[in-house]
Coordinates of N, CA, C and O in Angstrom, one line a residue:
X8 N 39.5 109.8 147.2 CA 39.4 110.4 145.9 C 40.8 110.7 145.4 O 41.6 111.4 146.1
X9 N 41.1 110.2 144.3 CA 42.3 110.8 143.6 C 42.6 112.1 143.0 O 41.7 112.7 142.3
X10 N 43.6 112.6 143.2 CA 43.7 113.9 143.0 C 44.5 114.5 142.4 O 45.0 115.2 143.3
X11 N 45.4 115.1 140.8 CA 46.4 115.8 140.3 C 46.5 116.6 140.2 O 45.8 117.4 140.9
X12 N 47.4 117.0 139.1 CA 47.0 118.7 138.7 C 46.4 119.3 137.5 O 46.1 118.8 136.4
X13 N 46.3 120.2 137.9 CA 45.2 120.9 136.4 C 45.7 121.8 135.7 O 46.3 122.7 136.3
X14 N 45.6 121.7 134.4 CA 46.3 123.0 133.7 C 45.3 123.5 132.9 O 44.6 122.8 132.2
X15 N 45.2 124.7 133.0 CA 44.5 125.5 132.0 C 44.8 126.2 131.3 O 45.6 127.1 131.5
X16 N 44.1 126.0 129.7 CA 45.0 127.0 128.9 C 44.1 127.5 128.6 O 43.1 126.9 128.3
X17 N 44.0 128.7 128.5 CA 42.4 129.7 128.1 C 42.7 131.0 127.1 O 43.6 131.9 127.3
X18 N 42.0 130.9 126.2 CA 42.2 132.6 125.2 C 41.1 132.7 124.3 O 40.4 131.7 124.4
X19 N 40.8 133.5 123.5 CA 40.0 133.9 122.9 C 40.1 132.9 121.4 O 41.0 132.4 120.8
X20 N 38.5 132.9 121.0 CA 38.8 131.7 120.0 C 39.7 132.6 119.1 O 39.6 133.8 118.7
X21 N 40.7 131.2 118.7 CA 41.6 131.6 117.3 C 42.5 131.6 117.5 O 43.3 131.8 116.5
X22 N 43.2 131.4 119.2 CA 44.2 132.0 119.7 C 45.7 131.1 119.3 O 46.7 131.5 118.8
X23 N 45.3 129.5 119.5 CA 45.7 128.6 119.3 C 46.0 127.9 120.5 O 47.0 127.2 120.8
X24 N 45.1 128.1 121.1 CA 45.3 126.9 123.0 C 44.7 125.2 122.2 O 45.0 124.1 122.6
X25 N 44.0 125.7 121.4 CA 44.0 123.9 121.1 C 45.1 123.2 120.8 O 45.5 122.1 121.3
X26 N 45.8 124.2 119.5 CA 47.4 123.5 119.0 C 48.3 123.3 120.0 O 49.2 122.5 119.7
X27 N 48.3 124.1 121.5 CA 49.1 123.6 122.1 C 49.1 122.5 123.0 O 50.0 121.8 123.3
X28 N 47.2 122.5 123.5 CA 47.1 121.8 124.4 C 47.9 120.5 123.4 O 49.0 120.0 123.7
X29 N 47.1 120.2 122.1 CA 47.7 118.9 121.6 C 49.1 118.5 121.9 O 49.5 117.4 122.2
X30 N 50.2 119.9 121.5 CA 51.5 119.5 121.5 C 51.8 118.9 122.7 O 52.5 117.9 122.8
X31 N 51.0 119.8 124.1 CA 51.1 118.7 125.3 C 50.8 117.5 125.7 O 51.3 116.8 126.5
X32 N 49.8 117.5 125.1 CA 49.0 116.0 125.3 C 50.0 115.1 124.4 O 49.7 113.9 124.3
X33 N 51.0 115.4 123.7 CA 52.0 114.1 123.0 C 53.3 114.3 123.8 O 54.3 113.8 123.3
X34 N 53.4 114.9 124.9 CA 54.6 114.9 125.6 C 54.0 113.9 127.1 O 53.5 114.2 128.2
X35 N 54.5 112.5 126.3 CA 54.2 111.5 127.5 C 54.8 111.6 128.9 O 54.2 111.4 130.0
X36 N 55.8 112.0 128.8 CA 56.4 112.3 129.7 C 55.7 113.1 131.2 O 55.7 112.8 132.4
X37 N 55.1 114.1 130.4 CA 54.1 115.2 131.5 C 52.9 114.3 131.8 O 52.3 114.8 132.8
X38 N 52.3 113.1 131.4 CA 51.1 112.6 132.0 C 50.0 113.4 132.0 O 49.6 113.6 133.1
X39 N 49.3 114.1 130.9 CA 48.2 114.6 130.5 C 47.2 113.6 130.3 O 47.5 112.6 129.8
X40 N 46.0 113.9 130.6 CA 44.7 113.9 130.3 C 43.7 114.7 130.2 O 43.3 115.3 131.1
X41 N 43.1 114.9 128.6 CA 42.5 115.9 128.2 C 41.2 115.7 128.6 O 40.7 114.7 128.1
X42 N 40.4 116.7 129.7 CA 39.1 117.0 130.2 C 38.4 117.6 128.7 O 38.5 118.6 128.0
X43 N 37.7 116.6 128.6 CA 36.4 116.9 127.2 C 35.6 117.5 128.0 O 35.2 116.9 129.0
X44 N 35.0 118.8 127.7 CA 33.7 119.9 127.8 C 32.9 119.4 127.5 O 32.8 118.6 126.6
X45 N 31.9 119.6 128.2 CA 30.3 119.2 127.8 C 30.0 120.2 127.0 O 30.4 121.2 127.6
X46 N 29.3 120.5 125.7 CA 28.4 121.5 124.7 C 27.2 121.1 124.6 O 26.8 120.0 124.7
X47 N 26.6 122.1 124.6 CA 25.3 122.5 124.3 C 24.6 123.0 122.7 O 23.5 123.3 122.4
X48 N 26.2 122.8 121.8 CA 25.7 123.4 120.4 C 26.2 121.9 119.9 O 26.5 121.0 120.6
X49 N 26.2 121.8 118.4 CA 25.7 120.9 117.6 C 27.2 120.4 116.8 O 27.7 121.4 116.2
X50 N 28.2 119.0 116.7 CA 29.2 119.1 116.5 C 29.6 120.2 115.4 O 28.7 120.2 114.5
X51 N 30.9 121.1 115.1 CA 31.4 121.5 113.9 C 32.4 120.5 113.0 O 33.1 119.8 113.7
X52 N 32.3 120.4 111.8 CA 33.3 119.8 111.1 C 33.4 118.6 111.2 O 32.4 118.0 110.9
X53 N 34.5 118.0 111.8 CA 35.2 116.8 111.8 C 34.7 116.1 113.5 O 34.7 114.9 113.8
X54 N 34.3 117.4 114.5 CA 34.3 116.8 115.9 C 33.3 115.7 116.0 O 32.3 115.4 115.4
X55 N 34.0 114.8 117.4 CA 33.7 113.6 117.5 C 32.5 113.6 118.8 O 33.0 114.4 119.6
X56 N 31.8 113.3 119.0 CA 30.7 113.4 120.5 C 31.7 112.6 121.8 O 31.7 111.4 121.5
X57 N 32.3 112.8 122.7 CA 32.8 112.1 123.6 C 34.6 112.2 123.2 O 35.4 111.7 123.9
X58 N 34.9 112.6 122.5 CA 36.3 112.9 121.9 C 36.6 114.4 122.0 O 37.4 114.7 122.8
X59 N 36.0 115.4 121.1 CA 36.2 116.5 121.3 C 35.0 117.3 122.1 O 35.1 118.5 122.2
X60 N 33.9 116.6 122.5 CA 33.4 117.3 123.3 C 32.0 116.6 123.9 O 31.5 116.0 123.0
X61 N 31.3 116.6 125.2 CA 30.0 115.5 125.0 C 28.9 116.9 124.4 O 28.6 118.0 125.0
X62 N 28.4 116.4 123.3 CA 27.3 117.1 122.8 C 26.2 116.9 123.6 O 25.6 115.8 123.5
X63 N 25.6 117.8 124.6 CA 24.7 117.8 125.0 C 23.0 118.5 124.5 O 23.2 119.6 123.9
X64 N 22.1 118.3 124.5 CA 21.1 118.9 124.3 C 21.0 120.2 125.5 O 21.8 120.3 126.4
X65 N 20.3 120.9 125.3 CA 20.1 122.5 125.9 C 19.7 121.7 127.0 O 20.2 121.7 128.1
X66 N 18.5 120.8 126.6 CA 18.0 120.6 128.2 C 18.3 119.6 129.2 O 18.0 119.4 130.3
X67 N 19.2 118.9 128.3 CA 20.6 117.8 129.2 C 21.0 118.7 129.8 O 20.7 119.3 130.9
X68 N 21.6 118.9 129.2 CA 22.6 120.7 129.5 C 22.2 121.3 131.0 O 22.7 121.2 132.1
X69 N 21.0 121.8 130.6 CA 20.4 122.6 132.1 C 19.9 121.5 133.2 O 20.1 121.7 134.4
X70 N 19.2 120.2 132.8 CA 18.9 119.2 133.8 C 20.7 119.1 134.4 O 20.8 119.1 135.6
X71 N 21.8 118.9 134.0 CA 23.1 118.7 134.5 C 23.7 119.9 135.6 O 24.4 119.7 136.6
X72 N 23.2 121.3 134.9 CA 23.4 122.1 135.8 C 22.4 122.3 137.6 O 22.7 122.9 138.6
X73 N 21.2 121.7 137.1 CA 20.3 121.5 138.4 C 20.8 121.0 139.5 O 20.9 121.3 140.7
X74 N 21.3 119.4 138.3 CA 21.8 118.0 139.3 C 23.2 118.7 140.3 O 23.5 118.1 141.3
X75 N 24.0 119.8 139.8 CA 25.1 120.2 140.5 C 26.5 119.4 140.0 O 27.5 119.1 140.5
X76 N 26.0 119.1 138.7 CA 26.7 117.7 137.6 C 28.2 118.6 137.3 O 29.1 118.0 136.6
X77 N 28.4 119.8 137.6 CA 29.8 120.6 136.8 C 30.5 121.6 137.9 O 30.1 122.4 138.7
X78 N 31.6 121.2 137.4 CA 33.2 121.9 137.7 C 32.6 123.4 137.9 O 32.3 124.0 139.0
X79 N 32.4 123.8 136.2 CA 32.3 124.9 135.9 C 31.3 124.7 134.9 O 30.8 123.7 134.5
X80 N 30.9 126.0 134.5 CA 29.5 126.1 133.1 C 29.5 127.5 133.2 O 29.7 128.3 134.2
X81 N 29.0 127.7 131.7 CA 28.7 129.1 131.5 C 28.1 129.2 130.3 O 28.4 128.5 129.3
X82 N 27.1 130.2 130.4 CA 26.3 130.2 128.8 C 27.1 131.5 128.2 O 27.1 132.6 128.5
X83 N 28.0 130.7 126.9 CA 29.1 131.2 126.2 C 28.3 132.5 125.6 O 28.7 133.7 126.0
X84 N 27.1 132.4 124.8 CA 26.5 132.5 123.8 C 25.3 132.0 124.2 O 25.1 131.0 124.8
X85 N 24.2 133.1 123.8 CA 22.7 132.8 124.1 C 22.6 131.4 123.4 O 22.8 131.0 122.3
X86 N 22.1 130.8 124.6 CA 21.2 129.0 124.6 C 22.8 128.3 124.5 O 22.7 127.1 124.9
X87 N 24.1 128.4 124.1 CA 25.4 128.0 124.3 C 26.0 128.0 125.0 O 26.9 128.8 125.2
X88 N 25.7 126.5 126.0 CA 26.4 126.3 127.0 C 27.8 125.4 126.7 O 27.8 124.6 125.8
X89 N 29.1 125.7 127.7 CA 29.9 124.6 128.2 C 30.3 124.7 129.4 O 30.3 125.6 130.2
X90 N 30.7 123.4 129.6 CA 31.2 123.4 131.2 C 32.0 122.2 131.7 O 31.8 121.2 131.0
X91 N 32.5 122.0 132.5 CA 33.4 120.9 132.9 C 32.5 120.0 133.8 O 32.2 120.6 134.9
X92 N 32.1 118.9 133.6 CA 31.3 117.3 134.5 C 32.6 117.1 135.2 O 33.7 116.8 134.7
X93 N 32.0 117.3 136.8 CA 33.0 116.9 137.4 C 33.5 115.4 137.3 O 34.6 114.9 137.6
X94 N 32.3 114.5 136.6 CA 32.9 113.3 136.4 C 33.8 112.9 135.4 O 34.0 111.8 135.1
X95 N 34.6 114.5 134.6 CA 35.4 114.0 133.3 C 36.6 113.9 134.8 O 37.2 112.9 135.1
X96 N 36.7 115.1 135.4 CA 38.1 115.1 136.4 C 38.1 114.2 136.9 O 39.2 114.1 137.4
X97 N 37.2 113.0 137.4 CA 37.4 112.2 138.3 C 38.0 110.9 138.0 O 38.6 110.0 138.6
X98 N 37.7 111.1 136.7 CA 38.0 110.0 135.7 C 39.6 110.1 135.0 O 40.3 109.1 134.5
X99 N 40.0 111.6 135.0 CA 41.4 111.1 134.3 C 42.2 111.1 135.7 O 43.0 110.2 135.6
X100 N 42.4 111.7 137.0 CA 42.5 111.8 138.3 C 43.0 109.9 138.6 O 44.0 109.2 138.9
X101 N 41.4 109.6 138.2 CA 41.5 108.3 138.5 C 42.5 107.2 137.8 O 43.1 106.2 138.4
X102 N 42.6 107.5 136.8 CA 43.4 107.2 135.9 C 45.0 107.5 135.7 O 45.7 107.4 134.7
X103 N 45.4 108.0 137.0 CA 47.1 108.8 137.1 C 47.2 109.8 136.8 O 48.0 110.5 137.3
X104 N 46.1 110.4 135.4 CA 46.6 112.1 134.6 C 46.4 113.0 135.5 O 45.4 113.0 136.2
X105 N 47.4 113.8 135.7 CA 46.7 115.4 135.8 C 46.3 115.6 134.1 O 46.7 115.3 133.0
X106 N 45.0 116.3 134.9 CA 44.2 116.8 133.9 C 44.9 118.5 133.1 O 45.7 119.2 133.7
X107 N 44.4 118.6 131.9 CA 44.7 119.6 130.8 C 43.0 119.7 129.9 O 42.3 119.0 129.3
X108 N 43.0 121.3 130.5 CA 41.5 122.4 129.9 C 42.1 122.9 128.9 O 43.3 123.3 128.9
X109 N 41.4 123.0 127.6 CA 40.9 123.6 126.4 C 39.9 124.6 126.7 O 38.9 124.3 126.0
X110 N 39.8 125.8 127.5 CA 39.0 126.2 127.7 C 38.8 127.7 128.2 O 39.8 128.2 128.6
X111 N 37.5 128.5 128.1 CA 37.6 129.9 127.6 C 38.2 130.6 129.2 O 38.5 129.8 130.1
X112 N 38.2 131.7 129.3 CA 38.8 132.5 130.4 C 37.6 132.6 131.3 O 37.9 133.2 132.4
X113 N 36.7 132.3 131.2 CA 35.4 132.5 132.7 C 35.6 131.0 133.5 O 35.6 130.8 134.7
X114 N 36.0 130.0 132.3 CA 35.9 128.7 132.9 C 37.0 128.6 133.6 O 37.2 128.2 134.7
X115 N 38.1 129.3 132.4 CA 39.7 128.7 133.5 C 40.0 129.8 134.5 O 41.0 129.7 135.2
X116 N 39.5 130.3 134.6 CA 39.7 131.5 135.8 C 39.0 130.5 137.0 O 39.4 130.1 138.1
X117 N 37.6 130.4 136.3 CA 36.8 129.4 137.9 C 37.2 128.0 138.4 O 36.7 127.6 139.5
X118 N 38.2 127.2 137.6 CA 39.0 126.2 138.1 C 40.1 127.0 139.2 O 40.3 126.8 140.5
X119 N 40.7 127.8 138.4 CA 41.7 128.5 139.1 C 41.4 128.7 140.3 O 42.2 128.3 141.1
X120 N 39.9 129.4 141.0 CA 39.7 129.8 142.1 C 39.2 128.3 142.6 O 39.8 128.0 143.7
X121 N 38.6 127.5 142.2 CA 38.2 126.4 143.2 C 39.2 125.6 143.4 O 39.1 124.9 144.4
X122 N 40.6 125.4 142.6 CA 41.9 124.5 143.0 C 42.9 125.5 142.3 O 43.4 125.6 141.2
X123 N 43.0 126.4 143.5 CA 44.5 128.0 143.7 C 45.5 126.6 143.4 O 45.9 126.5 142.3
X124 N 45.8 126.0 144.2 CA 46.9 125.3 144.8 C 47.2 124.3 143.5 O 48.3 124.1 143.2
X125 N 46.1 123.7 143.0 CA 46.4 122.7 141.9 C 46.5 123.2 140.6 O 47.4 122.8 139.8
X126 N 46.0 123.8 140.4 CA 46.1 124.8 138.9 C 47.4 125.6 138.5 O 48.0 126.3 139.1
X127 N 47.5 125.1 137.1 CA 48.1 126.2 136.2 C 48.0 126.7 135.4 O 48.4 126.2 134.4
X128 N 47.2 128.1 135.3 CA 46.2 128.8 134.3 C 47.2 129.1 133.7 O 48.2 129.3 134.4
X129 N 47.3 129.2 132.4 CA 48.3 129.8 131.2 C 47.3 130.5 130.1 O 46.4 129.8 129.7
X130 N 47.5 131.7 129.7 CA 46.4 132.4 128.8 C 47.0 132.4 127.6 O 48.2 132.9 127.7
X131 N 46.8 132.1 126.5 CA 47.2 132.8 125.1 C 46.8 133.5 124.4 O 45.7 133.4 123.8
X132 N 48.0 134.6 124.3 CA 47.3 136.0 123.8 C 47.9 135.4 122.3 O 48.8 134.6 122.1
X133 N 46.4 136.4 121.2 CA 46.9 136.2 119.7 C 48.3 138.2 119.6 O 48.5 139.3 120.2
X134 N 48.8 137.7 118.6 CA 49.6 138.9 117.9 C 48.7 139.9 118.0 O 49.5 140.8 118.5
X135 N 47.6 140.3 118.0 CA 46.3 140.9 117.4 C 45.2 140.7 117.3 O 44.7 139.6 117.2
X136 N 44.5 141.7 117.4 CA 42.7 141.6 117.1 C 43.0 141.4 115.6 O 42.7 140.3 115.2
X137 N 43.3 141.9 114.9 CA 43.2 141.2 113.0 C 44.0 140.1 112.9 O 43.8 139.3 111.9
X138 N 44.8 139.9 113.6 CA 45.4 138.4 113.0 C 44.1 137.3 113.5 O 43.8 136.2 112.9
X139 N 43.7 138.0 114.9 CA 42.6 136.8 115.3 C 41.7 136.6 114.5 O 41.1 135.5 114.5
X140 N 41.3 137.7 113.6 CA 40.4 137.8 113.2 C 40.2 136.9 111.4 O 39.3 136.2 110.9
X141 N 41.6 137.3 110.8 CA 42.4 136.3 110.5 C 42.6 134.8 110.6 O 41.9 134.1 109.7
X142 N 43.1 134.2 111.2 CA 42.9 133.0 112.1 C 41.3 132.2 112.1 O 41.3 130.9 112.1
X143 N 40.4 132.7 112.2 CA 39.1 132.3 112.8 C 38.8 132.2 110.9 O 38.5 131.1 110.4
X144 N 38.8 133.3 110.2 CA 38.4 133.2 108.9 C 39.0 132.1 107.9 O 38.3 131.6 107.0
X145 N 40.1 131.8 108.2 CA 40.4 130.6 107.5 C 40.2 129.1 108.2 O 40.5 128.1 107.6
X146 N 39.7 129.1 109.3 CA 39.1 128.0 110.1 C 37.8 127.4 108.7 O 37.7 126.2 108.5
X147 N 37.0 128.2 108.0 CA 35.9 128.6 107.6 C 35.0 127.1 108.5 O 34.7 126.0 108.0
X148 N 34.7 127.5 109.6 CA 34.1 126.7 110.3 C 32.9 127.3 110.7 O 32.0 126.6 111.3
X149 N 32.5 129.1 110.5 CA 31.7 129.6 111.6 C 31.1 130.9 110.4 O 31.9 131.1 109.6
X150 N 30.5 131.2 110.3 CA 30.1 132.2 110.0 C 30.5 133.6 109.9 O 31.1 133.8 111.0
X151 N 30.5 134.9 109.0 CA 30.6 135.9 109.7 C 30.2 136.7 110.8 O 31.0 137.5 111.4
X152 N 28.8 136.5 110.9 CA 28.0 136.8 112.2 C 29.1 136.0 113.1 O 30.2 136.5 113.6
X153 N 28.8 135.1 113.2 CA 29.7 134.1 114.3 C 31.5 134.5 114.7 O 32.3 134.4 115.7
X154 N 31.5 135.0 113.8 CA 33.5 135.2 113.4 C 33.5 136.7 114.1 O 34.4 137.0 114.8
X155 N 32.4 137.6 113.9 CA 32.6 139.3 114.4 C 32.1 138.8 116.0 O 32.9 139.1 116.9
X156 N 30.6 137.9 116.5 CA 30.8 137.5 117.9 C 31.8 137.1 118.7 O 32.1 137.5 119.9
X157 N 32.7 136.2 117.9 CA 34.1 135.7 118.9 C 35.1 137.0 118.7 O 35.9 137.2 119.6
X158 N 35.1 138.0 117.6 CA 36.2 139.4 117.7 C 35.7 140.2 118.6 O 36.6 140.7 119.3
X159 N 34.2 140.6 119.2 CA 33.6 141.6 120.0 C 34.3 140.4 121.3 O 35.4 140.8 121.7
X160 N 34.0 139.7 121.8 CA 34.3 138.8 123.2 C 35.7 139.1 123.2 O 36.2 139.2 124.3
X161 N 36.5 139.2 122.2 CA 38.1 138.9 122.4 C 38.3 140.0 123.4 O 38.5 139.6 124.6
X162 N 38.2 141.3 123.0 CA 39.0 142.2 123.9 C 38.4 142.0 125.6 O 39.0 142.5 126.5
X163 N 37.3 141.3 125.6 CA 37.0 141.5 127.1 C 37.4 140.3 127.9 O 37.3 140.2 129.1
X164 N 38.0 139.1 126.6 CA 38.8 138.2 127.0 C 40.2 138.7 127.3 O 40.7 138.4 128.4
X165 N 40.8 139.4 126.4 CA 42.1 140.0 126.8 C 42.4 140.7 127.9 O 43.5 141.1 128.2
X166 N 41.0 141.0 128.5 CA 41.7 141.8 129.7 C 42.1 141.4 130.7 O 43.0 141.9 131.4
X167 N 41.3 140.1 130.8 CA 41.7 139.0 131.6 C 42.9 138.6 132.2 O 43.2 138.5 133.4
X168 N 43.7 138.3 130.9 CA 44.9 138.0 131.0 C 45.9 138.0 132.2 O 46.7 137.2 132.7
X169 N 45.7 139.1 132.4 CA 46.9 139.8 133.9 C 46.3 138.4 135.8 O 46.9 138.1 136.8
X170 N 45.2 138.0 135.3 CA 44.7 136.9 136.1 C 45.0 135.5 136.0 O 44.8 134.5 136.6
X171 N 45.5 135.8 134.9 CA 46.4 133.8 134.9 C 47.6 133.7 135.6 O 47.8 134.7 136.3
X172 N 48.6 132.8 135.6 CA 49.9 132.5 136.7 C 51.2 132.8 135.0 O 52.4 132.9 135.0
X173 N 50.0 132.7 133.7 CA 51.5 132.8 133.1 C 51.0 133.1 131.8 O 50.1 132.2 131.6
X174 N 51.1 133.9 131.0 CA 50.5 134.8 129.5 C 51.6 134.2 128.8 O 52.7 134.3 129.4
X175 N 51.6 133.5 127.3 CA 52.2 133.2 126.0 C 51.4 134.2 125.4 O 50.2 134.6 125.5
X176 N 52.7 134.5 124.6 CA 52.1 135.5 123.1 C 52.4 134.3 122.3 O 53.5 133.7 122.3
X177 N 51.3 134.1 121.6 CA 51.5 133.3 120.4 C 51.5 134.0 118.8 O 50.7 134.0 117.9
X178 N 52.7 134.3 119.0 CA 53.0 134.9 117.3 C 54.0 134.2 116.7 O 54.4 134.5 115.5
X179 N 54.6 133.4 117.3 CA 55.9 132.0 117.0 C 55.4 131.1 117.4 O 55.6 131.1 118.6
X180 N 54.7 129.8 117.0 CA 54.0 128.6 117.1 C 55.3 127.7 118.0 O 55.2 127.2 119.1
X181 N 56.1 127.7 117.5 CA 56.9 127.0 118.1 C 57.8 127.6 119.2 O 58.7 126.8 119.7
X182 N 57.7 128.7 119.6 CA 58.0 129.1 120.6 C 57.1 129.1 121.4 O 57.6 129.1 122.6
X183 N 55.7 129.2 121.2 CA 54.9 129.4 122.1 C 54.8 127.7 122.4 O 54.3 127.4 123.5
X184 N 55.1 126.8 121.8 CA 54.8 125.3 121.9 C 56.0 125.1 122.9 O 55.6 124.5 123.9
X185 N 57.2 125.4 123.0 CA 58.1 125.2 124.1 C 57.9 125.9 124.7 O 58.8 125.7 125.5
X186 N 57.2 127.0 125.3 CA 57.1 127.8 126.3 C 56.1 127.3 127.6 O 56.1 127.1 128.8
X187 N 55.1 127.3 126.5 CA 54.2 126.0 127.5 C 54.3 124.6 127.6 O 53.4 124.0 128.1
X188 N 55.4 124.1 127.0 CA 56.0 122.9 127.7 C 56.4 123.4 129.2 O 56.0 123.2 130.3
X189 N 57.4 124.0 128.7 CA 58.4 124.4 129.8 C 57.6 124.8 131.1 O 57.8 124.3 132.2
X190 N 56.9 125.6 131.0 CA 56.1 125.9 132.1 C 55.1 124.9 132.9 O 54.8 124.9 134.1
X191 N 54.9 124.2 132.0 CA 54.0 122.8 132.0 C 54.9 122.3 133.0 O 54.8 122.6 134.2
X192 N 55.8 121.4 132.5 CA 56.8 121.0 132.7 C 57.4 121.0 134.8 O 57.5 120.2 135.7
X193 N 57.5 122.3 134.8 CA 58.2 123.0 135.7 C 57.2 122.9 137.1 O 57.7 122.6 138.2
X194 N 55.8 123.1 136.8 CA 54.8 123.1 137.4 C 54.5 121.7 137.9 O 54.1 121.4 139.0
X195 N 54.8 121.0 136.8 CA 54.1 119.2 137.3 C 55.2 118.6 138.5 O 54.9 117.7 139.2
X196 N 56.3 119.2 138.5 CA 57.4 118.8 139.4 C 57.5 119.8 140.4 O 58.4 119.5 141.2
X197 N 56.8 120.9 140.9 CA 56.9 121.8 141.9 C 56.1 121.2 143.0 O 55.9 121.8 144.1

């Protein structure tokens, strides 16, 4: 079995761990491959099935969690599942990448414990609960119902934080975009 390393970037939606994972996923240099999540909810917007996430049915979904099919999984949100198919990691592993998670703080905390040694959990905190709040509203991707569920989770996401190997504040995009280079970076060579 081939084996790299894993990075995780985890924060509360809005935070901007997507905008960074991307900036890393274009620094060839680091050898990223992005682990696509399995969903349980129905694509948003522009997302692609097998690109930005495998859309699963609820009861794919739960037959995968029987088979013992995932990394990690968690029902985000009542009947909203995601979770990592151990066969995305085997596949970029296989492929030379260490792997790079887009993914919430229950998942990247539970990589963290099952590969201590391989992992680099990195958390991104927003400026704020209103800027997040902020942020998610001009996405207009979700609802208000939807937009106050992901502000109620934030703070019990934030607490988290002090449990990753390394906290960005992201209130300078481009600072926070070199910071998790650098850490990235530092980590793939240790």
């Amino acid at each position: 079995m081939n084996t790299g390393k894993l990075i995780v970037l985890s924060a509360p939606s809005g935070s901007g761990k997507t905008t960074l994972v991307k900036h890393l996923l274009h620094k060839e240099e680091l050898s990223l491959g992005f682990s696509i999540s399995a969903a349980s909810r129905d694509p948003r917007g522009e997302e692609v099935n097998g690109k930005d996430y495998y859309f699963l049915s609820l009861r794919e979904f739960k037959d995968k969690i029987k088979a013992d099919e995932f990394l990690e999984w968690e029902e985000v949100y009542r009947d909203n599942f995601y979770g990592t198919l151990k066969t995305e990691i085997q596949r970029l592993w296989d492929s030379g990448k260490h792997v790079i998670f887009d993914i919430d703080v229950v998942g990247g905390l539970t990589i963290k414990n099952i590969y201590p040694d391989e992992t680099l959990a990195i958390f991104v905190k927003p400026p704020s609960i209103d800027e997040l709040k902020i942020r998610l509203k001009k996405r207009k991707t979700e609802s208000e119902d939807k937009i106050n569920m992901r502000i109620a989770k934030a703070s019990a996401e934030l607490a988290t934080a002090p449990q990753f190997d390394a906290i960005i504040m992201n209130d300078n995009l481009e600072h926070a975009k070199e910071e998790s280079y650098q850490l990235v970076r530092k980590f793939l060579v240790s």
